[in-house]
Short mmCIF file of C-alpha atoms in Angstrom, two decimals:
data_model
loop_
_atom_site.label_atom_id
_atom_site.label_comp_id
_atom_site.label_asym_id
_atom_site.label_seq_id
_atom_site.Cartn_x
_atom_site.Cartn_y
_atom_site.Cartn_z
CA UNK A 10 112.59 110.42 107.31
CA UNK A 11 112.53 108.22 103.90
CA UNK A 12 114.76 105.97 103.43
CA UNK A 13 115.71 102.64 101.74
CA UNK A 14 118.60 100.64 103.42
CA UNK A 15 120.14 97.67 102.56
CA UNK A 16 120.42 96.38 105.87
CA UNK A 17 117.76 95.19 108.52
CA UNK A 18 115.39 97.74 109.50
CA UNK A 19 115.45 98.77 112.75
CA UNK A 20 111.36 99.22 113.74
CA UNK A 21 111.51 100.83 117.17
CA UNK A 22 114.00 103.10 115.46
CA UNK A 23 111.84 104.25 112.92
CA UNK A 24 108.67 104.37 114.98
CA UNK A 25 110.86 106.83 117.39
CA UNK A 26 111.98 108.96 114.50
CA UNK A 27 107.84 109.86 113.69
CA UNK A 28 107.18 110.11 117.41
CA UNK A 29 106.55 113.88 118.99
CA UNK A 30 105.87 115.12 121.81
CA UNK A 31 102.35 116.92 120.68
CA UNK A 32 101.67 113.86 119.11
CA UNK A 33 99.23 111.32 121.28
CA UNK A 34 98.90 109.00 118.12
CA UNK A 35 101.33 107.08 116.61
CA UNK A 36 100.20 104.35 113.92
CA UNK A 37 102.91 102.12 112.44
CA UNK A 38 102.98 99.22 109.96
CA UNK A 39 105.28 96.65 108.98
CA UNK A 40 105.60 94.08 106.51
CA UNK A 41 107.15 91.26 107.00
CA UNK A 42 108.14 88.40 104.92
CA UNK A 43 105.78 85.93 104.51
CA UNK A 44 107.00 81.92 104.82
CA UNK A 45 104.38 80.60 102.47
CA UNK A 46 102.80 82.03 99.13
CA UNK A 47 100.34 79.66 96.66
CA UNK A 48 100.46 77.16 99.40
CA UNK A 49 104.37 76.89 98.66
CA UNK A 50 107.16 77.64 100.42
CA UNK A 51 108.84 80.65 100.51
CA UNK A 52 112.90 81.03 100.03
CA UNK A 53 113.46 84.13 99.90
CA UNK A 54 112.51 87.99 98.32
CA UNK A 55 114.65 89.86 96.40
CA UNK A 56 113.80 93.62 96.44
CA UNK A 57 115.40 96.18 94.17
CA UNK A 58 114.49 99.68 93.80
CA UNK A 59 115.15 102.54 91.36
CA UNK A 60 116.57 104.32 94.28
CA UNK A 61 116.40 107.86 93.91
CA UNK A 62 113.16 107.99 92.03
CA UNK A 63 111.62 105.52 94.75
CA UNK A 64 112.78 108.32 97.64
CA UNK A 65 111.07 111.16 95.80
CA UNK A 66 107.79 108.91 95.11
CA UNK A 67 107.62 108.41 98.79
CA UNK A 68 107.75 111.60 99.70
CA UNK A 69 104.98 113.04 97.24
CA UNK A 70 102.74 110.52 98.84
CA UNK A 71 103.85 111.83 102.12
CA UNK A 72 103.07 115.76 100.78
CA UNK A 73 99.93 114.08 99.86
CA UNK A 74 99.40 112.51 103.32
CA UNK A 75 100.35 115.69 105.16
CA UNK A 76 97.84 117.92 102.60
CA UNK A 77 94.74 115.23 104.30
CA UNK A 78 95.62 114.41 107.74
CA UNK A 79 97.34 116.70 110.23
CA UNK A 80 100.70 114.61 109.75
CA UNK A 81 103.13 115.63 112.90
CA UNK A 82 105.94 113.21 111.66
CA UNK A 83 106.43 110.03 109.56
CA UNK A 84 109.56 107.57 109.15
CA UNK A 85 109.22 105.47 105.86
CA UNK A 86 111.74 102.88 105.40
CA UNK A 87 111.61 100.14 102.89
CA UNK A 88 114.30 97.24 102.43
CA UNK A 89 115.77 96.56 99.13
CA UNK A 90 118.55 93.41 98.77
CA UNK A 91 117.67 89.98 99.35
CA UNK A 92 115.24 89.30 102.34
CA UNK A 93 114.37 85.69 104.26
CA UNK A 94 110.96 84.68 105.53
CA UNK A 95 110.52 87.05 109.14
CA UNK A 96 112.62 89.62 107.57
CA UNK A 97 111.17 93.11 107.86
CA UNK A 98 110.53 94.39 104.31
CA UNK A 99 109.01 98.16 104.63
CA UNK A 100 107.88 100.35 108.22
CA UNK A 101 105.53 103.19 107.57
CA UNK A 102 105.23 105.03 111.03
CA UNK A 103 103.45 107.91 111.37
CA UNK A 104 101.79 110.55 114.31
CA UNK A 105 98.79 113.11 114.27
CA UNK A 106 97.18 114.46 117.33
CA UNK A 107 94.03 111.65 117.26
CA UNK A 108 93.95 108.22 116.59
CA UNK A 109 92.03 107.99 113.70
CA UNK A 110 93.90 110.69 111.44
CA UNK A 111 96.98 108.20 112.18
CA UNK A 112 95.17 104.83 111.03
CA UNK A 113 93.67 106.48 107.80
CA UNK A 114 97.27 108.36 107.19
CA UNK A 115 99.60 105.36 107.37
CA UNK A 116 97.23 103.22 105.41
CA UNK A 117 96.91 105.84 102.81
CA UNK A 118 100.77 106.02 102.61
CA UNK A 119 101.48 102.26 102.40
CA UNK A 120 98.27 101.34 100.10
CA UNK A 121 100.07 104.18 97.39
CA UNK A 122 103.25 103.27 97.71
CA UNK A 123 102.39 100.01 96.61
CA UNK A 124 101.05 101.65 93.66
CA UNK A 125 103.49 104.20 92.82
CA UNK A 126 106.84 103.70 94.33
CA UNK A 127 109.71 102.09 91.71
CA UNK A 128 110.11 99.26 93.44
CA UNK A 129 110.06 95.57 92.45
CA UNK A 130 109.61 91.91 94.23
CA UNK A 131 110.83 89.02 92.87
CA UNK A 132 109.75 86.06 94.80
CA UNK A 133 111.56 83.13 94.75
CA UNK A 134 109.77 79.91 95.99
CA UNK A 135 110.93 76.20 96.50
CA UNK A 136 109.58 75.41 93.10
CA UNK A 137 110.36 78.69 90.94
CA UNK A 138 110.42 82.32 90.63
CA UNK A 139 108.36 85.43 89.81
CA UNK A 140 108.86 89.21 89.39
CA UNK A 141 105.26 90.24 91.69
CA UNK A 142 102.86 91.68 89.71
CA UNK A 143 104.45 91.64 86.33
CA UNK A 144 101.96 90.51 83.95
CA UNK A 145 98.64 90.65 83.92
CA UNK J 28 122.68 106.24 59.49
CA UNK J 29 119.64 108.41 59.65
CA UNK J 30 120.91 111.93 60.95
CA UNK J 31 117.29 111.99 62.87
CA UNK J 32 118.36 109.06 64.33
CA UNK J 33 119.08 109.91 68.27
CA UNK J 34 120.81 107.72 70.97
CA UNK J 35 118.97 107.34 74.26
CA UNK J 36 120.49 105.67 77.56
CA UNK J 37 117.54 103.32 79.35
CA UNK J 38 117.68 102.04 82.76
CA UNK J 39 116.11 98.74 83.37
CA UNK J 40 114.39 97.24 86.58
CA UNK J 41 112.85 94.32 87.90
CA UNK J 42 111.61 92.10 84.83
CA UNK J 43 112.23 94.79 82.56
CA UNK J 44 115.92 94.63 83.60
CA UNK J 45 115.77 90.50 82.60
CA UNK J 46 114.48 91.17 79.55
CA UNK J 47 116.60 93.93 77.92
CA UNK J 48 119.19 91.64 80.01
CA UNK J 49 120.97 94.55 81.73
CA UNK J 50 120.58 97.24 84.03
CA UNK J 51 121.01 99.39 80.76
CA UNK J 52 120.73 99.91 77.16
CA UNK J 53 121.35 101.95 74.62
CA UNK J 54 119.19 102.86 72.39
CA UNK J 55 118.84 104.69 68.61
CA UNK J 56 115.53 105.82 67.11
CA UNK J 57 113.83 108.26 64.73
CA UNK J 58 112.05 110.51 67.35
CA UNK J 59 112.13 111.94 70.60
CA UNK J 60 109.06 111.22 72.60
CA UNK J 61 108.28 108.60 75.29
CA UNK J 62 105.61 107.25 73.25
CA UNK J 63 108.43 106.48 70.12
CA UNK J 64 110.62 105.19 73.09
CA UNK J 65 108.12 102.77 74.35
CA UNK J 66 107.42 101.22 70.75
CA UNK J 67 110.93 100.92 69.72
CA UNK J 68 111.65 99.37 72.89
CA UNK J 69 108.93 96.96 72.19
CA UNK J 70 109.98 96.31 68.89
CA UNK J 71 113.50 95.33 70.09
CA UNK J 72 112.40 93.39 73.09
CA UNK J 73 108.71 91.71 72.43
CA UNK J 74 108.85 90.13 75.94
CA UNK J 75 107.84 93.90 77.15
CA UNK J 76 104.48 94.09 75.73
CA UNK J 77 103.37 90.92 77.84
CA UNK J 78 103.51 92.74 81.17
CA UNK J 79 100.92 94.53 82.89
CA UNK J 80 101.94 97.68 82.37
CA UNK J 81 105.19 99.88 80.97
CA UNK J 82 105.95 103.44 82.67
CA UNK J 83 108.83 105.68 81.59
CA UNK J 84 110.19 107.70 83.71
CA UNK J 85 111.98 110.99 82.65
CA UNK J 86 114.79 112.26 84.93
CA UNK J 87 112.79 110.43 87.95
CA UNK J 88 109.48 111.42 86.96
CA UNK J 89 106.55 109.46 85.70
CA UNK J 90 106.67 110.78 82.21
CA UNK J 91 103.27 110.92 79.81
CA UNK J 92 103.20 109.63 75.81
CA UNK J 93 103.98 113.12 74.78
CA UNK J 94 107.04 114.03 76.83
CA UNK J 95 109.92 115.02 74.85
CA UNK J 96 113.18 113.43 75.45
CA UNK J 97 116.93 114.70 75.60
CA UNK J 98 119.85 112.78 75.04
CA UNK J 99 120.73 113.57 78.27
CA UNK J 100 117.83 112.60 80.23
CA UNK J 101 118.08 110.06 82.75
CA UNK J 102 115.34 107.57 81.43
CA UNK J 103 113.73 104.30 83.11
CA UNK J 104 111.30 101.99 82.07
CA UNK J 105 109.40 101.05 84.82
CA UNK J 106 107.30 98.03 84.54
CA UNK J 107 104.57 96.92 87.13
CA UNK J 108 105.64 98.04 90.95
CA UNK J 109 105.79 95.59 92.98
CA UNK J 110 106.87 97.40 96.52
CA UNK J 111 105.50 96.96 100.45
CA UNK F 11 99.47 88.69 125.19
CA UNK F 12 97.35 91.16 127.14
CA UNK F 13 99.20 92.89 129.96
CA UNK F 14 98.40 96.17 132.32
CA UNK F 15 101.72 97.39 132.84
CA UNK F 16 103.17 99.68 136.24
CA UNK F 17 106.28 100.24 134.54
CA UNK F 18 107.26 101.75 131.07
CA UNK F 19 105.87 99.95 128.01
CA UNK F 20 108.67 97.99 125.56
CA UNK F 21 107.16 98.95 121.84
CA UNK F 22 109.47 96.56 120.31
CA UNK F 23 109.07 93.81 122.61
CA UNK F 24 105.16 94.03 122.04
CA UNK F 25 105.54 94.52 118.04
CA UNK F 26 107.39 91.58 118.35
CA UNK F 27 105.05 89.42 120.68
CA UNK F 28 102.29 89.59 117.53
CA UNK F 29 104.53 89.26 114.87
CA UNK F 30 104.16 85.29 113.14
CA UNK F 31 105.81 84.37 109.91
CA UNK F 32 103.16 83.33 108.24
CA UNK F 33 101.50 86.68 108.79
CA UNK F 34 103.13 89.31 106.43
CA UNK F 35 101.17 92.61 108.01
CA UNK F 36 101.49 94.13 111.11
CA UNK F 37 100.05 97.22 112.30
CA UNK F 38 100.56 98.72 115.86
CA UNK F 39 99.07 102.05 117.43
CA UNK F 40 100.82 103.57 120.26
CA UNK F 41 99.13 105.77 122.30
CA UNK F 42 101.35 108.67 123.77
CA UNK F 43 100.71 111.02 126.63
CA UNK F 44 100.82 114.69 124.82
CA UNK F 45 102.59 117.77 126.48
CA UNK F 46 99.58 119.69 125.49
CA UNK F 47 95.52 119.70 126.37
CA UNK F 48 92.58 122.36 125.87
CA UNK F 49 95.96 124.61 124.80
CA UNK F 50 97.15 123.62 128.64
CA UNK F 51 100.58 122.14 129.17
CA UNK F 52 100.12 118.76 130.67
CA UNK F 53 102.11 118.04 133.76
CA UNK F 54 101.30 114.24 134.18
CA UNK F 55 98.48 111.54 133.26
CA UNK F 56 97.69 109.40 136.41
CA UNK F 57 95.97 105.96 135.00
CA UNK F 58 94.06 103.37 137.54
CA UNK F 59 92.42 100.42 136.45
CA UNK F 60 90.21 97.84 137.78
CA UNK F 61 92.87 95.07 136.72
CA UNK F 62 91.26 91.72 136.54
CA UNK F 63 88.11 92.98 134.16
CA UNK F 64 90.70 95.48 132.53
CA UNK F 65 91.99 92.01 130.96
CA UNK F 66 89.02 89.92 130.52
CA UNK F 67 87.19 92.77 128.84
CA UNK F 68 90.17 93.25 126.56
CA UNK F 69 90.28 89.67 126.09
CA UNK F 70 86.68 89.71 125.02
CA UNK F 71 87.64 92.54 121.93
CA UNK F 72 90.27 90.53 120.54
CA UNK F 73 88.10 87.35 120.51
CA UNK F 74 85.26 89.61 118.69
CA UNK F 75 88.06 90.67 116.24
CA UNK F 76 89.38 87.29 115.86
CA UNK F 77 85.78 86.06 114.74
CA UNK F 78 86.05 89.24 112.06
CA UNK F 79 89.64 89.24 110.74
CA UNK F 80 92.43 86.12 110.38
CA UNK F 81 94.49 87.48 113.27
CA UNK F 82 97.30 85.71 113.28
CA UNK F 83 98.50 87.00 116.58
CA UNK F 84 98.21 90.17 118.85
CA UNK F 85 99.74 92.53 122.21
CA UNK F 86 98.00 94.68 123.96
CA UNK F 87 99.69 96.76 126.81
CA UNK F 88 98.48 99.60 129.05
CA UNK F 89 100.31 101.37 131.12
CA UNK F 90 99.34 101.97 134.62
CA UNK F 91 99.92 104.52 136.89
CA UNK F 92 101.94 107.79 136.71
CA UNK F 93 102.75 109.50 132.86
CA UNK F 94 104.43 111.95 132.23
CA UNK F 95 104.21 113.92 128.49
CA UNK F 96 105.81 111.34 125.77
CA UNK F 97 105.46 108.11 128.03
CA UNK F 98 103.98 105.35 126.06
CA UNK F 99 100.00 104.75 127.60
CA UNK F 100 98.70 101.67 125.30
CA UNK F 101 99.84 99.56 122.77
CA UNK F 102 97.96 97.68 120.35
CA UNK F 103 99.97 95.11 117.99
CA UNK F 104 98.06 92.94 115.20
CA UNK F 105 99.21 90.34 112.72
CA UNK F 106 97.10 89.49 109.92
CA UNK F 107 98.15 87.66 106.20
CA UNK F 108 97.08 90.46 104.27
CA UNK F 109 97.15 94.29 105.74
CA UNK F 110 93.72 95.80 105.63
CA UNK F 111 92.76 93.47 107.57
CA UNK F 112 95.94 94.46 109.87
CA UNK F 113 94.69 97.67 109.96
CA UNK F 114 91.08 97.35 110.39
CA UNK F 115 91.75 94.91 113.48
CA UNK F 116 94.27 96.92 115.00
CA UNK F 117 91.54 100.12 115.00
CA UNK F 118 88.59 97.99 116.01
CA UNK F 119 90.37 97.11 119.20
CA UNK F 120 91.59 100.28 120.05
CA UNK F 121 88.40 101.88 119.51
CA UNK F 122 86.73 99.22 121.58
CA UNK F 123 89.11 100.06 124.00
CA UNK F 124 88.43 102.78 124.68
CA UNK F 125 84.66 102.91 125.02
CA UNK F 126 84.39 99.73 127.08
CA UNK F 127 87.40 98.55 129.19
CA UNK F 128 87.65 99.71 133.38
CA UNK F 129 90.70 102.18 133.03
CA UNK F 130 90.59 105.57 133.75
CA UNK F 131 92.85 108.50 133.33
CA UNK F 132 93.06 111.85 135.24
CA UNK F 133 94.52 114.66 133.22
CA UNK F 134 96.75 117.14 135.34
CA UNK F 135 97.34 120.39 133.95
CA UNK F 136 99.43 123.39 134.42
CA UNK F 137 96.42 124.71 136.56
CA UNK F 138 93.87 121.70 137.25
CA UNK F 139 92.64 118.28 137.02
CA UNK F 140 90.01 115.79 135.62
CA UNK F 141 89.15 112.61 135.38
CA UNK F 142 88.62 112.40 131.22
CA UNK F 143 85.26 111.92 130.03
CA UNK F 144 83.45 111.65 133.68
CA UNK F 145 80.81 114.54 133.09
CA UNK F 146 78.66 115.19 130.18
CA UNK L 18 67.48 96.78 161.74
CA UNK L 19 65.39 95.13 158.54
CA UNK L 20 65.96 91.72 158.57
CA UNK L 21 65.92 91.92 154.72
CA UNK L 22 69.08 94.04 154.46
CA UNK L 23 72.02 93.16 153.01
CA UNK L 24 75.60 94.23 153.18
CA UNK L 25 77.61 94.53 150.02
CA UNK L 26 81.16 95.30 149.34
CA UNK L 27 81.65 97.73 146.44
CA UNK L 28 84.78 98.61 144.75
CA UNK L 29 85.17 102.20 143.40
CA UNK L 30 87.47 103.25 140.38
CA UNK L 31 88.50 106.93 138.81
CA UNK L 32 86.08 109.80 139.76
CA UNK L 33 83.52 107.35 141.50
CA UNK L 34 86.79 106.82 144.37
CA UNK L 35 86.77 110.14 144.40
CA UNK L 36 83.31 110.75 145.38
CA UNK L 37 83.13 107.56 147.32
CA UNK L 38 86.36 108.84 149.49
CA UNK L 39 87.95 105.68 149.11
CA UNK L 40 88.69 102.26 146.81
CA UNK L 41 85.66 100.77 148.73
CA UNK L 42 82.62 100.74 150.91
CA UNK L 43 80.24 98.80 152.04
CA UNK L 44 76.66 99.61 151.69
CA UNK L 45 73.25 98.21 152.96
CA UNK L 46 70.22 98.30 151.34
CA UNK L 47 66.77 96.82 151.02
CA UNK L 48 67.32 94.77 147.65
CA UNK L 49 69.27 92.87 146.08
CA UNK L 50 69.45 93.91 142.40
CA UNK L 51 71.69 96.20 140.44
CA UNK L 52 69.34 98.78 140.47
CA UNK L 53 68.57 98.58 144.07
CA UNK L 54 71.98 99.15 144.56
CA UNK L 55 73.20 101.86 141.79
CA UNK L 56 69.86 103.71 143.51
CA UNK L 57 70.76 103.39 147.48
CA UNK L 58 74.44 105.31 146.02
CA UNK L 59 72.87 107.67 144.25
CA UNK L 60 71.18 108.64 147.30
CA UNK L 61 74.04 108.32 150.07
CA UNK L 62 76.66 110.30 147.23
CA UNK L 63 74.65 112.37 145.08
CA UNK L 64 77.84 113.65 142.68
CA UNK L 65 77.72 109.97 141.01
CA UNK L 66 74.44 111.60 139.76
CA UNK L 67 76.14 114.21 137.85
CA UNK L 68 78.79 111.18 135.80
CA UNK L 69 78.28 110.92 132.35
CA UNK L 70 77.14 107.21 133.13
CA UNK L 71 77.69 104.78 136.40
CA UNK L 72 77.68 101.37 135.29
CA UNK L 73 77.89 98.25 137.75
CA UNK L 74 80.34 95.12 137.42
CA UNK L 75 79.48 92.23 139.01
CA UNK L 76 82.24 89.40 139.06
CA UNK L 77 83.94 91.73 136.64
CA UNK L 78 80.92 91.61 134.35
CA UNK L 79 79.26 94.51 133.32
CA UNK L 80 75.63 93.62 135.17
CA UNK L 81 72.37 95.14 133.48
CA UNK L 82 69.75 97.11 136.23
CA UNK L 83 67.79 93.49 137.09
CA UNK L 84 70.58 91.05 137.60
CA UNK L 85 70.42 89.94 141.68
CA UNK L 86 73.12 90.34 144.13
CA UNK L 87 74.89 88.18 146.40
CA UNK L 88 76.57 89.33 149.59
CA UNK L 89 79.86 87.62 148.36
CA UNK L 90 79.59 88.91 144.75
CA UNK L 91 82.40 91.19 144.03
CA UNK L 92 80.79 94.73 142.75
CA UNK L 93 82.31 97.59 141.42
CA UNK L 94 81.44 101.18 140.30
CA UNK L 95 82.25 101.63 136.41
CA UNK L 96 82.59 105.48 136.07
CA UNK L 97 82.84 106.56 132.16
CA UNK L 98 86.19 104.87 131.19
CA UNK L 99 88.90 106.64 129.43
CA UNK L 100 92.04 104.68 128.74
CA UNK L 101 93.77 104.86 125.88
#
């Protein structure tokens, strides 16, 4: 499951979608928004996404994932819109018989999406705002 | 007008979208791969070469220099990813 | 929060115990009872613990994480008792600023975990039993 | 009966319960240390012989061979662990 919602994500709902029964291992992580960046405060991220590129990004890195680690599901969902500080911004959830074939999978899959995946975080703190990343 | 000339649709995103100043252009040049693309695009809008890094993508797909483009083609300019 | 647990894990409730907005990564492993061991179908996982070291020695793996990543905040719940295939057995929540180190404390304590804290599970198969990891 | 006997309590978790036939016994011996004691139950129960290891909590500290023993001290059996 990959998918990019403009509405709160719901995490136990994703976590149960890469849950199976064969499974003993489920890793999951979530990021959240932060309330403080540069020692300022934080007002508010505004995510935006080249949508269906984004989708078929995520799920080479999950092909990728699978190809490494004995993936037995995965649920990959990643907020776009306008987010507040405590707002969940992106759940990677994945499950593999062991426990360590989970950790090293769901890292691998959040580390590239970070990399690869079209989308793009503009940051707006109390004293200005920045696209993330943007220039060098 | 240049017959050579061809007219290419862009989308824009993130920073890239606030400095064409739209989710999309149009634009006309005298070739048809990404790498012309990229320095028109440049040439119109200098902002672009201060970022980190400008991608095309070609029909959804990270597309290299040499990729020839269609008038039809869905094409984006992706600048630096910022996702997670 | 460290709790040993006689009745069914809450995965959200726990995710949310260690989640702190000034810490933007979480990661949480969830340890699942599998329907299948040694190509056996399991019937039912029967956990005992000795309860009052169960939690100190847990207590004593997030302090040595603490001193080796910025937790921000944590959860850790076993379950107790009688599982049955796709029952939730453990949970392990971590916050952290940046996620690495989310993920690197979340595995060191699971790890840990497992090698060092009184609880014990007895594996009951379509045609047997065993305590896990008594003999050599 | 040796006057230097002493009675301890022991709890007994996972396969050691087993063996033991119960969540605890009592045990004498003639000694007082960790070792004393993880030797008098090898002898009275010789399956905890065959464990993969048999460590001893005392006060719900794991207790190396030549820490001492009070009568009052609350002991337990460790049996290899396996949660998760």
């Amino acid at each position: 499951m990959i998918t990019l919602s403009e509405t709160p994500l719901d995490v136990q709902q994703i976590i149960q979608a890469a849950t199976r029964l064969q499974a003993g291992a489920i890793n999951a992580f979530i990021g959240t928004v932060r309330d403080n960046a540069k020692g300022k405060q934080v007002l508010r991220l505004e995510y935006e996404a080249y949508e269906s590129m984004a989708v078929a990004e995520i799920q080479k890195i999950v092909d990728a994932a699978a190809a490494k680690w004995p993936l037995q599901a995965y649920a990959i969902s990643h907020r776009v819109g306008v987010l507040e500080p405590g707002d969940v911004a992106v759940v990677v959830a994945v499950s593999t018989p062991h426990r360590a074939d989970s950790f090293a999978a769901c890292q691998y899959i959040i580390d590239t999406l970070k990399e690869t995946v079209p989308i793009w975080k503009k940051e707006v703190l109390e004293d200005g705002e920045e696209w993330i990343s943007a220039h060098p | 007008m240049n017959t050579n000339m061809k007219k290419y649709t862009v989308l824009a995103f993130g920073i890239a979208k606030d400095i064409l100043g739209g989710r999309q252009c149009e634009i006309e040049l005298p070739g048809n791969t990404v790498s012309a693309l990229r320095t028109a695009l440049v040439g119109q809008y200098p902002a672009l070469a201060g970022l980190r890094s400008l991608l095309i993508a070609v029909n959804s797909e990270y597309a290299e220099d040499g990729v020839l483009l269609e008038e039809r083609d869905e094409i984006a300019l992706i600048p630096p990813v910022s996702g997670g």
